[in-house]
Short mmCIF file of C-alpha atoms in Angstrom, two decimals:
data_model
loop_
_atom_site.label_atom_id
_atom_site.label_comp_id
_atom_site.label_asym_id
_atom_site.label_seq_id
_atom_site.Cartn_x
_atom_site.Cartn_y
_atom_site.Cartn_z
CA MET A 1 168.09 121.56 68.98
CA HIS A 2 168.21 118.09 69.93
CA ARG A 3 167.95 115.42 67.57
CA LEU A 4 165.45 112.15 68.76
CA SER A 5 167.34 108.89 67.69
CA PRO A 6 165.08 107.10 64.65
CA PHE A 7 164.68 104.32 67.14
CA LEU A 8 163.05 106.08 70.12
CA PHE A 9 160.99 107.77 66.40
CA LEU A 10 159.92 105.01 65.05
CA ALA A 11 158.86 103.91 69.27
CA LEU A 12 156.83 107.29 69.63
CA GLY A 13 154.98 107.58 66.37
CA ALA A 14 154.37 104.04 65.94
CA PRO A 15 151.06 102.08 67.17
CA ALA A 16 151.83 100.10 69.75
CA LEU A 17 150.25 97.08 72.07
CA ALA A 18 150.61 97.74 76.02
CA HIS A 19 151.45 93.43 76.18
CA ALA A 20 153.43 90.86 74.01
CA ALA A 21 152.38 87.99 73.10
CA ASP A 22 152.29 84.81 74.96
CA PRO A 23 154.96 81.88 74.25
CA ALA A 24 154.16 78.86 71.73
CA SER A 25 153.32 77.09 74.87
CA CYS A 26 150.18 79.11 76.03
CA HIS A 27 148.97 78.77 72.96
CA ALA A 28 146.52 75.49 74.06
CA VAL A 29 143.65 76.95 77.31
CA ARG A 30 142.16 74.28 78.81
CA LEU A 31 138.88 75.27 80.75
CA ALA A 32 137.31 73.03 83.02
CA ASP A 33 133.80 72.24 82.90
CA VAL A 34 132.33 70.36 85.61
CA GLY A 35 128.74 69.82 83.86
CA TRP A 36 126.65 71.74 84.93
CA THR A 37 124.29 74.48 83.42
CA ASP A 38 126.04 77.60 84.53
CA ALA A 39 129.38 76.16 84.09
CA SER A 40 128.96 74.87 81.02
CA ALA A 41 127.50 78.42 79.62
CA VAL A 42 130.01 80.82 81.14
CA THR A 43 133.19 77.88 80.32
CA ALA A 44 132.04 78.31 76.93
CA VAL A 45 131.79 81.42 76.66
CA GLY A 46 135.60 82.00 77.47
CA ALA A 47 136.43 79.34 75.13
CA GLU A 48 134.93 81.25 71.89
CA VAL A 49 136.42 84.48 73.08
CA PHE A 50 139.75 82.27 73.64
CA ASP A 51 139.64 80.65 70.02
CA ALA A 52 138.60 84.59 68.69
CA LEU A 53 141.26 85.36 69.71
CA GLY A 54 143.90 82.36 67.96
CA TYR A 55 144.36 80.26 71.18
CA THR A 56 143.11 77.12 70.75
CA ALA A 57 140.87 76.01 73.93
CA SER A 58 139.05 72.76 75.10
CA THR A 59 136.90 72.36 77.66
CA PRO A 60 137.18 69.05 79.01
CA MET A 61 134.20 67.53 81.47
CA VAL A 62 135.90 66.79 85.15
CA THR A 63 134.40 66.43 88.27
CA LEU A 64 134.56 69.24 90.79
CA SER A 65 137.22 67.72 93.05
CA LEU A 66 139.71 66.86 89.89
CA ALA A 67 138.94 70.10 88.49
CA TYR A 68 141.19 71.54 91.13
CA LEU A 69 143.75 68.26 91.20
CA SER A 70 144.18 69.07 87.62
CA MET A 71 145.11 72.45 88.00
CA GLN A 72 147.19 70.99 90.70
CA ASP A 73 148.85 68.40 88.37
CA GLY A 74 149.33 71.27 85.36
CA HIS A 75 146.45 69.63 83.47
CA ILE A 76 143.92 72.33 83.41
CA ASP A 77 144.41 76.35 83.54
CA GLY A 78 141.57 78.05 84.31
CA PHE A 79 138.05 77.50 86.05
CA LEU A 80 135.29 80.11 85.71
CA SER A 81 132.73 78.36 88.49
CA ASN A 82 134.00 77.99 92.00
CA TRP A 83 130.74 79.12 93.90
CA ASP A 84 131.65 80.74 97.22
CA PRO A 85 130.27 79.68 99.91
CA THR A 86 128.82 76.16 98.78
CA GLY A 87 132.01 75.34 97.36
CA VAL A 88 134.56 76.57 99.82
CA SER A 89 135.55 73.38 101.43
CA VAL A 90 136.35 71.90 98.26
CA ILE A 91 138.96 74.36 96.97
CA ALA A 92 140.36 74.94 101.10
CA PRO A 93 143.02 72.28 100.56
CA TYR A 94 144.26 73.16 97.39
CA LEU A 95 143.74 77.07 98.55
CA LYS A 96 145.73 75.73 101.59
CA ASN A 97 148.67 73.95 99.29
CA GLY A 98 149.05 76.91 96.97
CA SER A 99 148.37 75.16 94.18
CA VAL A 100 145.57 77.21 93.10
CA GLN A 101 144.74 80.86 92.92
CA GLN A 102 141.33 82.62 92.47
CA ILE A 103 141.77 85.91 90.80
CA ALA A 104 137.71 87.00 90.10
CA VAL A 105 134.51 87.53 91.25
CA ASN A 106 133.02 86.99 87.28
CA LEU A 107 129.57 86.96 89.14
CA PRO A 108 128.16 88.90 91.99
CA ASN A 109 125.01 88.94 93.59
CA GLY A 110 124.45 85.48 93.02
CA HIS A 111 121.85 83.40 94.73
CA LEU A 112 120.97 80.41 97.01
CA GLY A 113 119.03 79.25 99.24
CA LEU A 114 115.01 78.06 100.23
CA ALA A 115 112.61 78.54 97.38
CA VAL A 116 108.87 78.76 97.61
CA PRO A 117 106.04 79.94 94.80
CA ASP A 118 104.92 83.63 95.23
CA TYR A 119 101.35 82.07 96.14
CA VAL A 120 102.70 80.24 98.67
CA ALA A 121 105.12 83.46 100.47
CA ALA A 122 101.64 85.29 99.57
CA ALA A 123 100.37 83.23 102.09
CA GLY A 124 102.99 83.63 104.85
CA LEU A 125 106.19 81.10 104.53
CA ARG A 126 108.85 83.83 103.78
CA ASP A 127 111.59 83.14 105.84
CA PHE A 128 113.39 79.54 107.02
CA LYS A 129 111.58 80.54 110.48
CA ASP A 130 107.59 79.48 108.94
CA ILE A 131 108.95 76.17 107.26
CA ALA A 132 108.04 74.35 110.57
CA ALA A 133 104.50 75.51 111.09
CA TRP A 134 103.71 74.79 107.40
CA GLY A 135 105.28 71.69 108.41
CA ALA A 136 102.32 69.97 107.64
CA ARG A 137 100.84 71.43 104.24
CA LEU A 138 104.78 70.16 103.25
CA HIS A 139 104.25 67.16 103.90
CA HIS A 140 107.49 67.99 106.34
CA VAL A 141 109.45 67.77 102.85
CA ILE A 142 112.17 69.87 101.45
CA TYR A 143 113.09 68.90 97.92
CA GLY A 144 116.74 68.93 97.37
CA LEU A 145 119.51 67.40 94.96
CA GLU A 146 121.32 64.43 93.83
CA SER A 147 122.93 62.42 97.16
CA GLY A 148 126.61 64.00 97.43
CA ASN A 149 125.45 66.84 96.71
CA ASP A 150 127.31 69.49 98.92
CA THR A 151 124.29 72.18 98.82
CA ASN A 152 122.33 69.13 100.08
CA ASP A 153 124.20 69.08 103.35
CA HIS A 154 123.14 72.51 104.77
CA VAL A 155 119.65 71.17 104.89
CA LEU A 156 120.31 68.13 106.29
CA ARG A 157 122.13 69.90 109.23
CA MET A 158 119.19 72.02 109.58
CA ILE A 159 117.15 69.02 110.07
CA ASN A 160 120.14 66.94 112.01
CA GLU A 161 120.73 69.87 114.69
CA ASN A 162 116.39 71.11 114.49
CA MET A 163 117.79 74.87 113.25
CA PHE A 164 114.03 76.09 112.97
CA GLY A 165 111.94 73.83 114.73
CA LEU A 166 112.92 71.14 111.00
CA GLN A 167 113.94 68.04 112.97
CA HIS A 168 110.69 66.46 111.89
CA PHE A 169 111.56 67.34 107.83
CA ARG A 170 112.96 65.09 105.85
CA LEU A 171 114.93 65.67 102.56
CA VAL A 172 113.61 64.87 99.40
CA GLU A 173 117.64 63.54 97.07
CA SER A 174 116.82 63.50 93.36
CA SER A 175 118.36 65.08 90.21
CA GLU A 176 117.94 68.62 89.77
CA GLN A 177 115.87 68.18 86.47
CA GLY A 178 113.36 65.64 89.06
CA MET A 179 113.52 68.32 91.42
CA LEU A 180 112.34 70.66 89.18
CA SER A 181 110.03 68.68 87.69
CA GLN A 182 108.45 67.87 91.07
CA VAL A 183 108.00 71.72 91.19
CA ALA A 184 106.22 72.52 88.04
CA ARG A 185 103.40 69.50 89.45
CA SER A 186 103.03 71.88 92.58
CA VAL A 187 102.80 74.92 91.18
CA GLU A 188 100.14 73.30 88.30
CA SER A 189 98.50 72.41 90.99
CA HIS A 190 98.52 75.18 93.42
CA ARG A 191 100.14 73.43 95.93
CA PRO A 192 103.07 74.61 98.48
CA ILE A 193 106.64 73.12 98.39
CA VAL A 194 109.92 73.86 99.71
CA PHE A 195 113.13 73.39 97.78
CA LEU A 196 116.49 74.61 96.82
CA ALA A 197 116.90 77.54 94.71
CA TRP A 198 119.82 79.16 93.25
CA GLU A 199 120.73 82.02 90.80
CA PRO A 200 121.46 82.16 88.17
CA HIS A 201 119.58 79.11 86.38
CA PRO A 202 116.34 79.17 84.23
CA MET A 203 114.06 78.40 87.12
CA ASN A 204 113.77 82.09 87.81
CA MET A 205 112.60 82.49 84.32
CA ASP A 206 110.09 79.42 84.42
CA PHE A 207 108.80 79.65 88.10
CA ARG A 208 107.55 82.88 90.03
CA ILE A 209 108.93 82.10 92.92
CA THR A 210 110.41 84.09 96.29
CA TYR A 211 114.21 83.10 97.80
CA LEU A 212 113.94 82.94 102.06
CA THR A 213 114.62 85.48 104.15
CA GLY A 214 116.74 84.41 107.53
CA GLY A 215 118.61 81.55 106.05
CA GLU A 216 122.08 83.00 106.05
CA LYS A 217 123.54 81.11 108.88
CA VAL A 218 123.25 78.23 106.39
CA PHE A 219 123.39 79.12 103.20
CA GLY A 220 125.52 82.30 103.51
CA ALA A 221 124.76 85.99 103.34
CA GLY A 222 124.85 85.51 99.54
CA ALA A 223 126.75 84.10 97.42
CA HIS A 224 129.43 84.67 94.06
CA VAL A 225 130.81 83.01 91.74
CA ASN A 226 135.47 82.87 91.43
CA THR A 227 137.27 82.66 89.02
CA VAL A 228 140.03 80.58 89.55
CA VAL A 229 143.75 79.35 87.36
CA ARG A 230 146.73 77.69 88.46
CA THR A 231 149.83 78.63 90.12
CA GLY A 232 151.95 79.95 87.64
CA TYR A 233 149.95 80.87 84.71
CA GLU A 234 149.96 84.69 85.41
CA ALA A 235 153.83 83.87 85.22
CA ALA A 236 153.98 81.65 82.39
CA CYS A 237 150.58 83.07 79.97
CA PRO A 238 150.27 86.84 81.45
CA ASN A 239 147.64 87.54 77.87
CA ALA A 240 145.84 84.70 78.98
CA TYR A 241 145.46 84.97 82.43
CA ARG A 242 144.98 88.66 82.34
CA LEU A 243 141.55 87.65 79.75
CA LEU A 244 140.55 85.25 82.43
CA LYS A 245 140.61 88.30 85.39
CA GLN A 246 138.73 90.47 83.45
CA ILE A 247 136.08 87.87 82.32
CA ARG A 248 132.58 89.18 84.01
CA PHE A 249 128.89 87.82 83.74
CA SER A 250 125.44 88.92 85.01
CA VAL A 251 122.52 86.70 86.62
CA PRO A 252 120.25 87.80 83.96
CA GLY A 253 122.88 87.30 81.31
CA GLU A 254 123.47 83.95 82.63
CA ASN A 255 119.82 82.56 83.18
CA ILE A 256 119.65 82.95 78.82
CA MET A 257 122.41 81.48 78.01
CA MET A 258 121.27 78.35 80.77
CA LYS A 259 117.75 78.53 79.45
CA ALA A 260 118.54 78.02 76.04
CA ILE A 261 121.36 75.37 76.68
CA GLN A 262 118.76 73.45 79.27
CA ASP A 263 115.11 73.88 77.34
CA ASP A 264 115.85 74.23 74.16
CA HIS A 265 118.67 71.67 74.02
CA VAL A 266 121.12 74.50 72.44
CA PRO A 267 125.18 73.05 72.50
CA PRO A 268 126.92 75.47 74.67
CA ARG A 269 129.65 76.92 72.09
CA GLU A 270 126.58 77.61 70.22
CA GLU A 271 125.18 80.16 72.57
CA ALA A 272 128.07 81.30 74.26
CA ARG A 273 128.56 82.56 70.10
CA GLN A 274 125.02 84.00 69.77
CA TRP A 275 124.93 85.54 73.10
CA LEU A 276 128.28 87.18 72.53
CA ARG A 277 127.54 88.44 69.42
CA ALA A 278 124.01 90.04 71.07
CA ASN A 279 125.90 91.17 74.02
CA PRO A 280 129.68 92.61 72.44
CA ASP A 281 130.15 95.69 74.56
CA VAL A 282 131.22 92.98 77.12
CA LEU A 283 134.38 92.35 74.62
CA ALA A 284 135.43 95.25 75.81
CA THR A 285 135.79 95.50 78.97
CA TRP A 286 136.69 91.92 79.18
CA LEU A 287 139.86 92.50 76.43
CA THR A 288 141.70 95.76 77.87
CA ASP A 289 145.35 95.15 76.95
CA VAL A 290 144.37 92.03 75.54
CA THR A 291 145.85 91.03 72.45
CA THR A 292 145.90 87.63 69.82
CA PHE A 293 147.97 84.89 70.40
CA ASP A 294 149.81 86.79 68.54
CA GLY A 295 150.48 89.95 69.62
CA GLN A 296 147.77 91.80 67.59
CA PRO A 297 144.73 93.96 68.70
CA GLY A 298 142.14 91.11 70.96
CA LEU A 299 139.10 93.52 69.92
CA ALA A 300 139.03 94.36 66.67
CA ALA A 301 139.94 90.41 65.91
CA ALA A 302 137.57 89.26 68.40
CA ARG A 303 134.69 91.14 67.01
CA THR A 304 135.94 90.33 63.23
CA TYR A 305 135.83 86.30 64.61
CA LEU A 306 132.35 86.64 65.51
CA GLY A 307 131.47 88.41 62.83
CA ILE A 308 130.13 91.24 64.90
CA HIS A 309 129.87 94.70 62.79
#
C-alpha cells in the first residue's frame, strides 16, 4: 500500500482556486470612459465588478484618441467601447505598433447606419437607394452628429462621391441631443426624416424606427464592440485581465442602462449596481476562474458586495 505525503493529501483534499491573486501593482484598475452614454454605462459596470472583487477601479474621462494613447503610455489599463467598424481608423496605429490588444467582442449584434421612422419605411423609404427619390420631401437633408464625428464622415463620403445619387443632399451636423430633438419633432408632426442611428441607444426604445438596408459599403456589414487592453496587462495582472476578457453585454441590456442614465439622469455607477442586481446571472460567466484581489472566490464576493442573495 502506497502512502500519500501529507502535503499531497492537503493539496487533494482542500478546495483550491485555479488562479492566484494579482500582485499589489494591479490593485488600481483604470478603465477609460470616452463619455458616450453606452461607454459610460459599460465602463461603470466593469468598475463596479472590480470594486466588488476588492480592486480599486477608476474611470478617467478621456477622448477616444487619448484613451489609446494613455494605454500606450501605461496610464490606462482597459477600454470597453472600441466600436468596429467605425472606430477602426482610430485604433489602427496602436494595434500596428503593438501597444494595445483587442481581447474580446463584448457586444455583438450592434447596429449603425441611417434610419427613418417606421411610418416613413411603410411609405416606401426602406433602403439607401430609396433616399434620393425622397429628396424634396426630405428637403435634401440627412441629420448627423457633431462636426468632426467619425460617423458623419461616412455620410459626407456618400454625398461627395454621389453614392446612391445623393450629390444634392447636405448633412446637418449637431449634437446627439440636437439630432434626436429634430427626430422627435418630425415624429410628432409625422414628417419624413433620415438620420444617423445606432444600437444600443435609448432612441430604439423612444422611437419606432427602421434601419435602412443597402448601406453595407458605407457603414460595414455589422457593428460590434471590442474590449481593449494595454499590451502586457495579461502578464502583469492575469486575474484582472481574465475578468475584462469575459465581460459580455447585450443590446437590450445596454439600451436599458443607457435610457436610465440619459433620460432619467441616474449616475452611471448607480445604474450599474442596479443593473447587476437585476441581472445577477451574468456574474457566473464573467467571474469564471476569477478571484478577488486577495485570492478568494470571486463570484461569492461579488454577490455579497452587491447585495445579491
